[in-house]
Amino acid sequence: MDRIRVEGGNRLKGSIPISGAKNAALPLMVASLLTDGPLVLDNVPDLADIRLLGHILAHLGVGVERAGRELTLTAGTVSDTTAPYDLVRKMRASFLVAGPLLARCGEATVSLPGGCAIGARPVDLHLKGFAALGADIELSEGYVKARAPGGLTGAQITFPFASVGATENVLMAACLARGTSVIENAALEPEVTDLAHCLIAMGAGIEGAGTGRLTITGKPSLGGARHAVVPDRIEAGTFAMAAAIAGGEVLLEGARSEHLSALTAVLRSCGIEVAERAGGMRVARSGAGYGAADIVTEPFPGFPTDLQAQFMALMCLAEGTSHIRETIFENRFMHAPELMRMGADITLRGQSAEVRGVRTLKGAPVMATDLRASVSLVLAGLAAEGESVISRVYHLDRGFERLEEKLSACGARIGRLKGEAQGG
Ligand code: EPZ
């Protein structure tokens, strides 16, 4: 099992190209199930999760071809409407195939994704949305069997709170329903908006993209389209904090500041320089130290849960005390004990963490527990004294494209130890 070795203490200087967003690319790939025409996606990151979803879609009969950054998905016919446990359990986002399968084929049998390291993460809102569109839902032996043999019918769906996945799943289903659907309290995340724009390019009748109220006029069919995946705001935010914790200056090529306003406001309040540049963002820390700030994770445009672990790593070396509250997932502080192994001073109280800044972190062997937690350990390693070795990096490979390469190009001493020791 691969590990990542980081030698701390080098400032970063250079440009980092930001990849297409994993969490946008995944639902966009699934949208290919809604049409028999080819869906050509550009700027698709080459990541383990993308490859896995490619296998799942191929299992359903979708032709999947990659040429460089471009992925062509053609669901001429859907040969199978079942997404089995063995495929779905590896990646929760694969539950998104349920809506398009149900809408196009009148049935979907999809394994319930189950819990994951960061929380229980049910799919009840997805199912309520399908039921509102007229589907018959049955749960049996760990599977959701959704049926609408006569097709789906437009409906008013009000989510009790905004869910990214439920909005995407129900939005895709509603595109092929008879009549008009309204989704109230739709998630505002840029990845949802990116999906809506692609669906519109495929011929869907969607109004209100980017707002909390989506009005969808169902169409009998959708067509193929070309679409470029939005740049990854979480990757950009992670590298912004890499520059902040290590010091130096990086240009994040392609980063969209309007997708990162919660983070940039907090970074500026800590004394980190963040500026918009043509085609990207510049992040720099030239002086000695930086201050602490408090954050609460919230749905977009609030502070993203997917940047909480990285921010905690940053706060470990701040001058002052930071309070961090996680409100999206119930178990998303698994990085804290690992950061403490590097000398961080953190107290956890339920969903809250108090991080008292220390003068130095010390390199240590640490273990990745989930995607964003693992990259927070890399950030801590960049600023720690000595060497850190992060095991279980398969988590990192799910969502960060060429991480070591991008950081090394800016002067970080980071590399991969190929499959040597068992990470557990
Ligand atoms: C998406 O997950 C992202 N994944 C997550 O990124 C991200 O952390 C999350 O949105 C929040 O921004 C993808 O886009 C593939 P939710 P999703 O539905 O769609 C609860 C990463 O590291 N909920 O908005 O699963 C749920 O348990 C990942 O890249 C229900 O209770 O998030 C959670 O507490 C991790 N019932 C909250 O809502 C439901 O039916 C928000 O979840 C659905 C969700």
Short mmCIF file of N, CA and C and ligand atoms in Angstrom, two decimals, residues 22-23 26 92-93 118 121-126 161-166 189 305-306 328-330 332 371-372, ligand 1:
data_model
loop_
_atom_site.label_atom_id
_atom_site.label_comp_id
_atom_site.label_asym_id
_atom_site.label_seq_id
_atom_site.Cartn_x
_atom_site.Cartn_y
_atom_site.Cartn_z
N LYS A 22 -14.00 16.76 -8.75
CA LYS A 22 -14.48 15.38 -8.61
C LYS A 22 -15.99 15.38 -8.35
N ASN A 23 -16.42 16.22 -7.41
CA ASN A 23 -17.82 16.15 -7.00
C ASN A 23 -18.78 16.77 -8.02
N LEU A 26 -18.61 13.53 -11.02
CA LEU A 26 -19.36 12.29 -10.73
C LEU A 26 -20.83 12.40 -11.16
N ARG A 92 -20.21 6.15 -2.30
CA ARG A 92 -21.57 6.56 -2.03
C ARG A 92 -22.21 7.30 -3.21
N ALA A 93 -21.39 8.07 -3.94
CA ALA A 93 -21.94 8.88 -5.04
C ALA A 93 -22.59 8.01 -6.10
N ILE A 118 -17.31 9.11 7.70
CA ILE A 118 -17.61 10.44 8.23
C ILE A 118 -19.02 10.56 8.79
N ARG A 121 -24.99 9.07 6.96
CA ARG A 121 -25.33 9.52 5.60
C ARG A 121 -26.46 8.73 4.94
N PRO A 122 -27.67 8.87 5.45
CA PRO A 122 -28.81 8.19 4.83
C PRO A 122 -29.16 8.78 3.46
N VAL A 123 -30.09 8.10 2.76
CA VAL A 123 -30.55 8.61 1.45
C VAL A 123 -32.06 8.84 1.47
N ASP A 124 -32.60 9.08 2.66
CA ASP A 124 -34.06 9.24 2.79
C ASP A 124 -34.61 10.39 1.93
N LEU A 125 -33.83 11.48 1.80
CA LEU A 125 -34.35 12.61 1.00
C LEU A 125 -34.41 12.26 -0.48
N HIS A 126 -33.43 11.47 -0.93
CA HIS A 126 -33.46 11.03 -2.33
C HIS A 126 -34.76 10.24 -2.56
N PHE A 161 -33.92 20.12 4.46
CA PHE A 161 -32.65 20.84 4.46
C PHE A 161 -31.97 20.54 3.12
N ALA A 162 -31.01 21.37 2.78
CA ALA A 162 -30.39 21.22 1.45
C ALA A 162 -29.41 20.05 1.45
N SER A 163 -29.62 19.12 0.55
CA SER A 163 -28.70 17.99 0.38
C SER A 163 -28.17 18.03 -1.05
N VAL A 164 -26.87 17.97 -1.18
CA VAL A 164 -26.24 18.01 -2.50
C VAL A 164 -26.70 16.81 -3.33
N GLY A 165 -26.51 15.61 -2.78
CA GLY A 165 -26.82 14.39 -3.53
C GLY A 165 -28.30 14.26 -3.85
N ALA A 166 -29.16 14.57 -2.87
CA ALA A 166 -30.61 14.42 -3.10
C ALA A 166 -31.07 15.41 -4.17
N GLU A 189 -24.66 24.36 -3.95
CA GLU A 189 -23.24 24.08 -4.23
C GLU A 189 -22.95 24.25 -5.73
N THR A 305 -17.67 21.85 4.53
CA THR A 305 -17.20 20.73 5.37
C THR A 305 -15.98 20.07 4.74
N ASP A 306 -15.89 20.08 3.42
CA ASP A 306 -14.77 19.42 2.74
C ASP A 306 -13.45 20.19 2.89
N ILE A 328 -22.26 19.49 9.28
CA ILE A 328 -22.79 18.70 8.16
C ILE A 328 -22.71 17.20 8.45
N PHE A 329 -21.56 16.74 8.92
CA PHE A 329 -21.38 15.32 9.21
C PHE A 329 -21.07 15.12 10.68
N GLU A 330 -21.52 13.97 11.22
CA GLU A 330 -21.41 13.79 12.67
C GLU A 330 -20.07 13.20 13.13
N ARG A 332 -16.63 13.85 11.67
CA ARG A 332 -15.64 14.34 10.71
C ARG A 332 -14.46 15.04 11.38
N LEU A 371 -10.81 11.06 2.72
CA LEU A 371 -10.18 11.88 1.69
C LEU A 371 -9.65 13.23 2.21
N ARG A 372 -10.54 14.01 2.81
CA ARG A 372 -10.11 15.36 3.21
C ARG A 372 -9.23 15.31 4.45
C1 EPZ B 1 -21.67 15.72 -1.13
O1 EPZ B 1 -22.06 14.58 -0.39
C2 EPZ B 1 -20.20 15.55 -1.43
N1 EPZ B 1 -20.01 14.34 -2.22
C3 EPZ B 1 -19.40 15.47 -0.14
O2 EPZ B 1 -18.02 15.40 -0.45
C4 EPZ B 1 -19.65 16.76 0.66
O3 EPZ B 1 -18.99 16.67 1.90
C5 EPZ B 1 -21.16 16.95 0.89
O4 EPZ B 1 -21.85 16.93 -0.39
C6 EPZ B 1 -21.50 18.26 1.59
O5 EPZ B 1 -21.01 19.34 0.84
C7 EPZ B 1 -20.23 14.36 -3.53
O6 EPZ B 1 -20.62 15.37 -4.11
C8 EPZ B 1 -19.97 13.11 -4.29
P1 EPZ B 1 -25.38 15.86 1.38
P2 EPZ B 1 -23.61 14.24 -0.17
O7 EPZ B 1 -26.46 15.00 0.81
O8 EPZ B 1 -24.34 14.55 -1.40
C9 EPZ B 1 -27.56 14.23 5.31
C10 EPZ B 1 -15.83 14.55 -0.31
O9 EPZ B 1 -14.94 14.53 0.59
N2 EPZ B 1 -28.51 13.56 4.41
O10 EPZ B 1 -25.42 17.32 1.11
O11 EPZ B 1 -23.68 12.88 0.38
C11 EPZ B 1 -26.17 13.64 5.23
O12 EPZ B 1 -26.05 12.49 6.02
C12 EPZ B 1 -17.27 14.24 -0.01
O13 EPZ B 1 -15.58 14.78 -1.51
C13 EPZ B 1 -29.62 12.94 4.96
O14 EPZ B 1 -29.84 12.92 6.16
O15 EPZ B 1 -23.95 15.29 0.97
C14 EPZ B 1 -25.32 14.78 5.70
O16 EPZ B 1 -25.29 14.82 7.09
C15 EPZ B 1 -17.48 13.76 1.39
N3 EPZ B 1 -30.50 12.32 4.09
C16 EPZ B 1 -26.07 16.01 5.17
O17 EPZ B 1 -27.39 15.56 4.89
C17 EPZ B 1 -30.30 12.31 2.74
O18 EPZ B 1 -31.13 11.74 2.03
C18 EPZ B 1 -25.51 16.63 3.89
O19 EPZ B 1 -25.34 15.60 2.93
C19 EPZ B 1 -29.19 12.95 2.21
C20 EPZ B 1 -28.30 13.59 3.06
#
